[in-house]
mmCIF file of C-alpha atoms in Angstrom:
data_model
loop_
_atom_site.group_PDB
_atom_site.id
_atom_site.type_symbol
_atom_site.label_atom_id
_atom_site.label_comp_id
_atom_site.label_asym_id
_atom_site.label_seq_id
_atom_site.Cartn_x
_atom_site.Cartn_y
_atom_site.Cartn_z
ATOM 1 C CA MET A 30 -35.190 -40.439 -35.183
ATOM 2 C CA GLN A 31 -36.055 -37.718 -32.252
ATOM 3 C CA SER A 32 -37.687 -34.758 -33.599
ATOM 4 C CA VAL A 33 -35.804 -31.432 -32.853
ATOM 5 C CA LEU A 34 -38.508 -29.366 -34.509
ATOM 6 C CA THR A 35 -42.123 -30.180 -35.136
ATOM 7 C CA VAL A 36 -44.458 -27.953 -36.938
ATOM 8 C CA ASP A 37 -47.965 -29.406 -36.854
ATOM 9 C CA GLY A 38 -50.690 -27.848 -38.846
ATOM 10 C CA LEU A 39 -49.495 -24.230 -38.743
ATOM 11 C CA TYR A 40 -51.865 -21.453 -39.572
ATOM 12 C CA GLY A 41 -50.803 -17.920 -39.048
ATOM 13 C CA GLY A 42 -50.413 -14.186 -40.432
ATOM 14 C CA TYR A 43 -50.419 -10.660 -39.514
ATOM 15 C CA ILE A 44 -54.141 -9.921 -39.425
ATOM 16 C CA TYR A 45 -56.327 -12.450 -37.092
ATOM 17 C CA ARG A 46 -58.520 -14.680 -39.198
ATOM 18 C CA LYS A 47 -56.625 -13.941 -42.460
ATOM 19 C CA PRO A 48 -53.803 -16.487 -42.274
ATOM 20 C CA VAL A 49 -51.119 -16.126 -45.021
ATOM 21 C CA ILE A 50 -49.660 -19.673 -44.286
ATOM 22 C CA ARG A 51 -51.838 -22.876 -44.094
ATOM 23 C CA ASN A 52 -51.650 -26.091 -42.682
ATOM 24 C CA ILE A 53 -47.670 -26.210 -42.619
ATOM 25 C CA ARG A 54 -46.289 -29.547 -41.474
ATOM 26 C CA PHE A 55 -42.832 -30.859 -41.134
ATOM 27 C CA SER A 56 -40.380 -31.992 -38.772
ATOM 28 C CA LEU A 57 -36.489 -32.044 -38.336
ATOM 29 C CA GLY A 58 -34.727 -35.053 -36.824
ATOM 30 C CA SER A 59 -31.547 -34.803 -34.887
ATOM 31 C CA GLY A 60 -28.611 -34.491 -37.381
ATOM 32 C CA GLU A 61 -30.683 -33.503 -40.355
ATOM 33 C CA MET A 62 -30.949 -30.558 -42.682
ATOM 34 C CA VAL A 63 -34.217 -29.527 -44.425
ATOM 35 C CA GLY A 64 -34.456 -26.976 -47.170
ATOM 36 C CA LEU A 65 -37.301 -24.423 -47.113
ATOM 37 C CA VAL A 66 -37.724 -23.089 -50.527
ATOM 38 C CA GLY A 67 -40.379 -21.173 -52.636
ATOM 39 C CA LEU A 68 -40.746 -17.908 -54.476
ATOM 40 C CA ASN A 69 -40.545 -14.493 -52.881
ATOM 41 C CA GLY A 70 -43.462 -14.021 -50.995
ATOM 42 C CA ALA A 71 -44.153 -17.790 -50.482
ATOM 43 C CA GLY A 72 -44.302 -17.807 -46.805
ATOM 44 C CA LYS A 73 -40.803 -18.644 -45.744
ATOM 45 C CA SER A 74 -40.301 -15.622 -43.692
ATOM 46 C CA THR A 75 -43.587 -15.897 -42.178
ATOM 47 C CA THR A 76 -42.850 -19.656 -41.074
ATOM 48 C CA ILE A 77 -39.519 -18.885 -39.733
ATOM 49 C CA LYS A 78 -40.956 -16.083 -37.616
ATOM 50 C CA HIS A 79 -43.584 -18.320 -36.059
ATOM 51 C CA ILE A 80 -40.877 -20.938 -35.377
ATOM 52 C CA LEU A 81 -38.821 -18.335 -33.476
ATOM 53 C CA GLY A 82 -41.893 -17.039 -31.514
ATOM 54 C CA LEU A 83 -42.094 -13.771 -33.188
ATOM 55 C CA MET A 84 -45.465 -14.426 -34.195
ATOM 56 C CA THR A 85 -48.368 -16.509 -32.422
ATOM 57 C CA PRO A 86 -49.931 -19.309 -34.263
ATOM 58 C CA GLU A 87 -53.750 -18.829 -35.005
ATOM 59 C CA GLN A 88 -53.895 -22.783 -35.218
ATOM 60 C CA GLY A 89 -51.369 -25.429 -34.946
ATOM 61 C CA GLU A 90 -48.363 -26.308 -32.704
ATOM 62 C CA ILE A 91 -44.506 -25.757 -33.046
ATOM 63 C CA ARG A 92 -42.261 -27.779 -30.855
ATOM 64 C CA VAL A 93 -38.545 -27.412 -30.555
ATOM 65 C CA ASN A 94 -36.807 -30.041 -28.283
ATOM 66 C CA GLY A 95 -40.379 -31.581 -27.454
ATOM 67 C CA VAL A 96 -41.562 -28.461 -25.686
ATOM 68 C CA THR A 97 -43.583 -25.583 -27.152
ATOM 69 C CA LEU A 98 -42.941 -21.910 -26.255
ATOM 70 C CA THR A 99 -45.449 -21.394 -23.675
ATOM 71 C CA GLU A 100 -44.624 -24.692 -22.041
ATOM 72 C CA ASP A 101 -40.792 -23.964 -21.417
ATOM 73 C CA PRO A 102 -39.622 -20.529 -22.882
ATOM 74 C CA GLY A 103 -35.974 -20.920 -21.737
ATOM 75 C CA LEU A 104 -35.547 -24.600 -23.070
ATOM 76 C CA TYR A 105 -37.386 -23.558 -26.494
ATOM 77 C CA ARG A 106 -35.265 -20.339 -26.817
ATOM 78 C CA GLY A 107 -32.099 -21.769 -25.754
ATOM 79 C CA SER A 108 -32.318 -24.741 -28.102
ATOM 80 C CA LEU A 109 -32.304 -22.807 -31.337
ATOM 81 C CA ALA A 110 -29.861 -20.468 -33.145
ATOM 82 C CA PHE A 111 -30.989 -17.978 -35.930
ATOM 83 C CA VAL A 112 -29.264 -16.306 -38.622
ATOM 84 C CA PRO A 113 -31.068 -13.540 -40.490
ATOM 85 C CA GLU A 114 -30.882 -12.698 -44.063
ATOM 86 C CA SER A 115 -29.477 -9.078 -43.093
ATOM 87 C CA PRO A 116 -26.862 -8.938 -40.489
ATOM 88 C CA GLU A 117 -27.970 -7.255 -37.123
ATOM 89 C CA LEU A 118 -24.962 -6.119 -35.154
ATOM 90 C CA TYR A 119 -24.484 -3.749 -32.334
ATOM 91 C CA GLU A 120 -22.244 -0.900 -33.866
ATOM 92 C CA GLU A 121 -20.507 0.149 -30.770
ATOM 93 C CA LEU A 122 -19.249 -3.716 -30.099
ATOM 94 C CA THR A 123 -16.104 -5.262 -31.621
ATOM 95 C CA ILE A 124 -16.458 -9.045 -33.172
ATOM 96 C CA ARG A 125 -14.894 -10.397 -29.897
ATOM 97 C CA GLU A 126 -17.352 -8.243 -27.694
ATOM 98 C CA HIS A 127 -20.126 -9.855 -29.840
ATOM 99 C CA LEU A 128 -18.955 -13.243 -29.175
ATOM 100 C CA GLU A 129 -18.560 -12.599 -25.583
ATOM 101 C CA LEU A 130 -21.938 -11.259 -25.169
ATOM 102 C CA THR A 131 -23.376 -14.256 -26.839
ATOM 103 C CA ALA A 132 -21.401 -16.670 -24.853
ATOM 104 C CA ARG A 133 -23.124 -15.063 -21.602
ATOM 105 C CA VAL A 134 -26.616 -15.303 -22.950
ATOM 106 C CA TYR A 135 -26.110 -18.949 -23.690
ATOM 107 C CA GLY A 136 -24.279 -19.518 -20.211
ATOM 108 C CA LEU A 137 -20.874 -20.806 -21.841
ATOM 109 C CA ASP A 138 -18.143 -21.090 -19.607
ATOM 110 C CA ARG A 139 -14.903 -19.230 -20.146
ATOM 111 C CA SER A 140 -12.849 -22.164 -21.464
ATOM 112 C CA THR A 141 -15.560 -23.398 -23.840
ATOM 113 C CA TYR A 142 -16.055 -19.677 -25.184
ATOM 114 C CA GLU A 143 -12.358 -19.237 -25.796
ATOM 115 C CA THR A 144 -11.847 -22.529 -27.544
ATOM 116 C CA ARG A 145 -14.743 -22.223 -29.780
ATOM 117 C CA SER A 146 -14.431 -18.497 -30.756
ATOM 118 C CA LYS A 147 -10.789 -19.146 -31.410
ATOM 119 C CA GLU A 148 -11.817 -21.929 -34.069
ATOM 120 C CA LEU A 149 -14.418 -19.759 -35.514
ATOM 121 C CA LEU A 150 -12.526 -16.738 -35.970
ATOM 122 C CA ALA A 151 -9.826 -18.948 -37.794
ATOM 123 C CA ARG A 152 -12.325 -20.867 -39.947
ATOM 124 C CA PHE A 153 -13.966 -17.611 -41.166
ATOM 125 C CA ARG A 154 -10.538 -15.679 -41.465
ATOM 126 C CA MET A 155 -11.527 -13.262 -38.960
ATOM 127 C CA THR A 156 -8.784 -13.569 -36.373
ATOM 128 C CA GLU A 157 -7.064 -10.379 -37.459
ATOM 129 C CA LYS A 158 -10.471 -8.420 -37.350
ATOM 130 C CA ALA A 159 -11.595 -9.793 -33.899
ATOM 131 C CA ASP A 160 -10.998 -6.266 -32.026
ATOM 132 C CA SER A 161 -12.767 -4.224 -35.008
ATOM 133 C CA PHE A 162 -15.957 -2.520 -34.414
ATOM 134 C CA SER A 163 -18.788 -3.818 -36.358
ATOM 135 C CA ARG A 164 -19.507 -0.508 -38.022
ATOM 136 C CA HIS A 165 -16.265 -0.764 -39.807
ATOM 137 C CA LEU A 166 -17.038 -4.080 -41.402
ATOM 138 C CA SER A 167 -18.163 -5.164 -44.985
ATOM 139 C CA LYS A 168 -21.633 -6.695 -45.321
ATOM 140 C CA GLY A 169 -19.957 -10.095 -45.941
ATOM 141 C CA MET A 170 -17.807 -9.704 -42.911
ATOM 142 C CA ARG A 171 -21.100 -8.634 -40.988
ATOM 143 C CA GLN A 172 -22.831 -11.911 -41.992
ATOM 144 C CA LYS A 173 -19.606 -13.781 -40.897
ATOM 145 C CA VAL A 174 -19.970 -12.443 -37.505
ATOM 146 C CA MET A 175 -23.747 -13.488 -37.351
ATOM 147 C CA LEU A 176 -22.619 -17.072 -38.343
ATOM 148 C CA MET A 177 -19.822 -17.249 -35.684
ATOM 149 C CA ASN A 178 -22.243 -15.994 -32.924
ATOM 150 C CA ALA A 179 -24.801 -18.715 -34.005
ATOM 151 C CA PHE A 180 -22.247 -21.372 -34.325
ATOM 152 C CA LEU A 181 -20.758 -20.460 -30.776
ATOM 153 C CA THR A 182 -23.726 -21.508 -29.026
ATOM 154 C CA GLU A 183 -23.879 -25.283 -30.768
ATOM 155 C CA ALA A 184 -27.422 -25.044 -30.467
ATOM 156 C CA PRO A 185 -29.375 -28.278 -31.312
ATOM 157 C CA LEU A 186 -31.449 -26.362 -34.123
ATOM 158 C CA TYR A 187 -30.178 -23.771 -36.561
ATOM 159 C CA ILE A 188 -32.461 -21.676 -38.648
ATOM 160 C CA ILE A 189 -30.603 -19.792 -41.327
ATOM 161 C CA ASP A 190 -32.147 -17.552 -43.767
ATOM 162 C CA GLU A 191 -30.230 -17.105 -47.108
ATOM 163 C CA PRO A 192 -27.040 -18.321 -45.487
ATOM 164 C CA PHE A 193 -24.876 -17.618 -48.589
ATOM 165 C CA LEU A 194 -25.926 -13.889 -49.221
ATOM 166 C CA GLY A 195 -22.858 -11.718 -49.103
ATOM 167 C CA LEU A 196 -20.233 -14.404 -48.507
ATOM 168 C CA ASP A 197 -17.193 -14.846 -50.781
ATOM 169 C CA PRO A 198 -16.550 -18.198 -51.958
ATOM 170 C CA LEU A 199 -14.008 -19.136 -49.404
ATOM 171 C CA GLY A 200 -16.788 -18.123 -46.884
ATOM 172 C CA ILE A 201 -19.423 -20.118 -48.456
ATOM 173 C CA ARG A 202 -17.209 -23.305 -48.456
ATOM 174 C CA SER A 203 -16.133 -22.531 -44.723
ATOM 175 C CA LEU A 204 -19.907 -22.411 -43.919
ATOM 176 C CA LEU A 205 -20.852 -25.466 -45.802
ATOM 177 C CA GLU A 206 -18.079 -27.391 -43.946
ATOM 178 C CA LEU A 207 -19.118 -26.212 -40.860
ATOM 179 C CA MET A 208 -22.697 -27.305 -41.200
ATOM 180 C CA ALA A 209 -21.614 -30.680 -42.415
ATOM 181 C CA ALA A 210 -19.354 -30.945 -39.413
ATOM 182 C CA PHE A 211 -22.242 -29.811 -36.958
ATOM 183 C CA LYS A 212 -24.692 -32.287 -38.647
ATOM 184 C CA GLN A 213 -22.276 -35.048 -37.749
ATOM 185 C CA LYS A 214 -22.566 -33.833 -34.059
ATOM 186 C CA GLY A 215 -26.213 -34.330 -34.309
ATOM 187 C CA CYS A 216 -27.175 -30.528 -34.892
ATOM 188 C CA SER A 217 -30.216 -29.870 -37.162
ATOM 189 C CA PHE A 218 -30.653 -27.264 -39.789
ATOM 190 C CA LEU A 219 -33.677 -25.518 -41.448
ATOM 191 C CA VAL A 220 -32.083 -23.639 -44.321
ATOM 192 C CA SER A 221 -34.132 -21.011 -46.487
ATOM 193 C CA SER A 222 -32.182 -20.327 -49.610
ATOM 194 C CA HIS A 223 -32.916 -19.462 -53.328
ATOM 195 C CA ILE A 224 -29.462 -21.097 -54.319
ATOM 196 C CA LEU A 225 -31.148 -24.490 -54.945
ATOM 197 C CA SER A 226 -28.103 -26.119 -57.053
ATOM 198 C CA THR A 227 -26.063 -25.559 -53.590
ATOM 199 C CA ILE A 228 -28.725 -26.976 -51.004
ATOM 200 C CA GLU A 229 -29.429 -29.790 -53.245
ATOM 201 C CA LYS A 230 -26.215 -31.044 -52.318
ATOM 202 C CA TYR A 231 -26.625 -30.810 -48.629
ATOM 203 C CA CYS A 232 -30.321 -31.102 -47.836
ATOM 204 C CA ASP A 233 -31.844 -34.282 -46.524
ATOM 205 C CA ARG A 234 -35.237 -33.245 -47.056
ATOM 206 C CA TYR A 235 -37.200 -30.241 -48.515
ATOM 207 C CA VAL A 236 -40.264 -28.031 -47.817
ATOM 208 C CA VAL A 237 -41.494 -26.272 -50.832
ATOM 209 C CA LEU A 238 -44.068 -23.405 -50.184
ATOM 210 C CA ASP A 239 -46.213 -21.728 -52.841
ATOM 211 C CA HIS A 240 -48.717 -18.872 -51.824
ATOM 212 C CA GLY A 241 -48.550 -19.731 -48.136
ATOM 213 C CA GLU A 242 -49.231 -23.691 -48.547
ATOM 214 C CA MET A 243 -46.972 -26.745 -48.964
ATOM 215 C CA ALA A 244 -46.465 -27.562 -52.554
ATOM 216 C CA ALA A 245 -44.540 -30.784 -51.979
ATOM 217 C CA SER A 246 -42.185 -32.024 -48.889
ATOM 218 C CA GLY A 247 -39.841 -34.989 -48.574
ATOM 219 C CA THR A 248 -36.656 -36.194 -49.815
ATOM 220 C CA LEU A 249 -35.578 -35.246 -53.356
ATOM 221 C CA THR A 250 -36.849 -38.628 -54.548
ATOM 222 C CA ASP A 251 -40.276 -37.754 -52.758
ATOM 223 C CA ILE A 252 -40.769 -34.230 -54.300
ATOM 224 C CA ARG A 253 -39.655 -35.683 -57.718
ATOM 225 C CA THR A 254 -42.605 -37.880 -57.470
ATOM 226 C CA GLN A 255 -44.996 -35.280 -56.436
ATOM 227 C CA ALA A 256 -43.737 -33.042 -59.222
ATOM 228 C CA GLY A 257 -44.320 -35.712 -61.591
ATOM 229 C CA LEU A 258 -40.657 -35.996 -62.850
ATOM 230 C CA GLY A 259 -38.215 -38.610 -63.349
ATOM 231 C CA THR A 260 -35.369 -39.892 -61.661
ATOM 232 C CA ASP A 261 -32.809 -37.386 -63.240
ATOM 233 C CA ALA A 262 -34.558 -34.099 -62.461
ATOM 234 C CA GLY A 263 -32.774 -31.833 -60.209
ATOM 235 C CA LEU A 264 -33.882 -29.473 -57.504
ATOM 236 C CA ASP A 265 -34.123 -26.509 -59.799
ATOM 237 C CA GLU A 266 -36.460 -28.404 -62.250
ATOM 238 C CA ILE A 267 -38.680 -30.009 -59.630
ATOM 239 C CA PHE A 268 -38.981 -26.650 -58.026
ATOM 240 C CA PHE A 269 -39.980 -24.816 -61.421
ATOM 241 C CA ARG A 270 -42.470 -27.607 -61.992
ATOM 242 C CA LEU A 271 -44.262 -27.236 -58.626
ATOM 243 C CA VAL A 272 -44.388 -23.517 -58.517
ATOM 244 C CA GLY A 273 -43.060 -22.001 -61.640
ATOM 245 C CA GLY A 274 -46.359 -21.608 -63.324
ATOM 246 C CA SER A 275 -48.144 -19.884 -60.207
ATOM 247 C CA GLY A 276 -46.472 -16.468 -60.622
ATOM 248 C CA GLU A 277 -44.535 -14.264 -58.519
ATOM 249 C CA GLY A 278 -46.088 -12.604 -55.392
ATOM 250 C CA GLY A 279 -48.214 -13.962 -52.466
ATOM 251 C CA VAL A 280 -47.267 -13.685 -48.668
ATOM 252 C CA LEU A 281 -44.215 -12.788 -46.880
#
């Protein structure tokens, strides 16, 4: 299986020579969904920031579609789409204008943009809101706009931080169905979420972080074994066994 994302021996943080994430190693293959899980402060956000190129690793290497950010910034950045936990939109743009802006940045032709945007607006039940300014939207609607912009690109790699936060039940279902459909197309997902019961149903593998280090990684069967649990243990129980006794706090 071709690797869309490879994180190899990643050390990094906010102060030089004081890494808050240490020796992070995992990869995503084409059409694969990996859950990045951990307590608050376990290092999930710091890991994601390094993958996005917002932070520079002290040690280790990150490749997206086979290249590092230094080797080919255009290919690296153009191969991924990111949805943050908190929606970040331009207050003076409408939903439609946000989508048009994304289409231009990613070089989509007009026909492709119109087809994809129409489908996404309908899927997230936002067609009637398409010409509304983002400042007039609820948090859940703003989150939907972020998701629509990401899926408009049909990027090979999606990094989604707490994707279900603020969405209503229909929005969550629409998102999960869309993620499943994009997986079938070969798109890959790195999903950070605290809603373990949901991602257990959809993720192929997991990376469990604890205090900046990997507590376990692999399929559900793999991390069950690493946690010393039986075959009927779910992700919640596995997670509690791996990190539940370590207490809250840690890194960002």
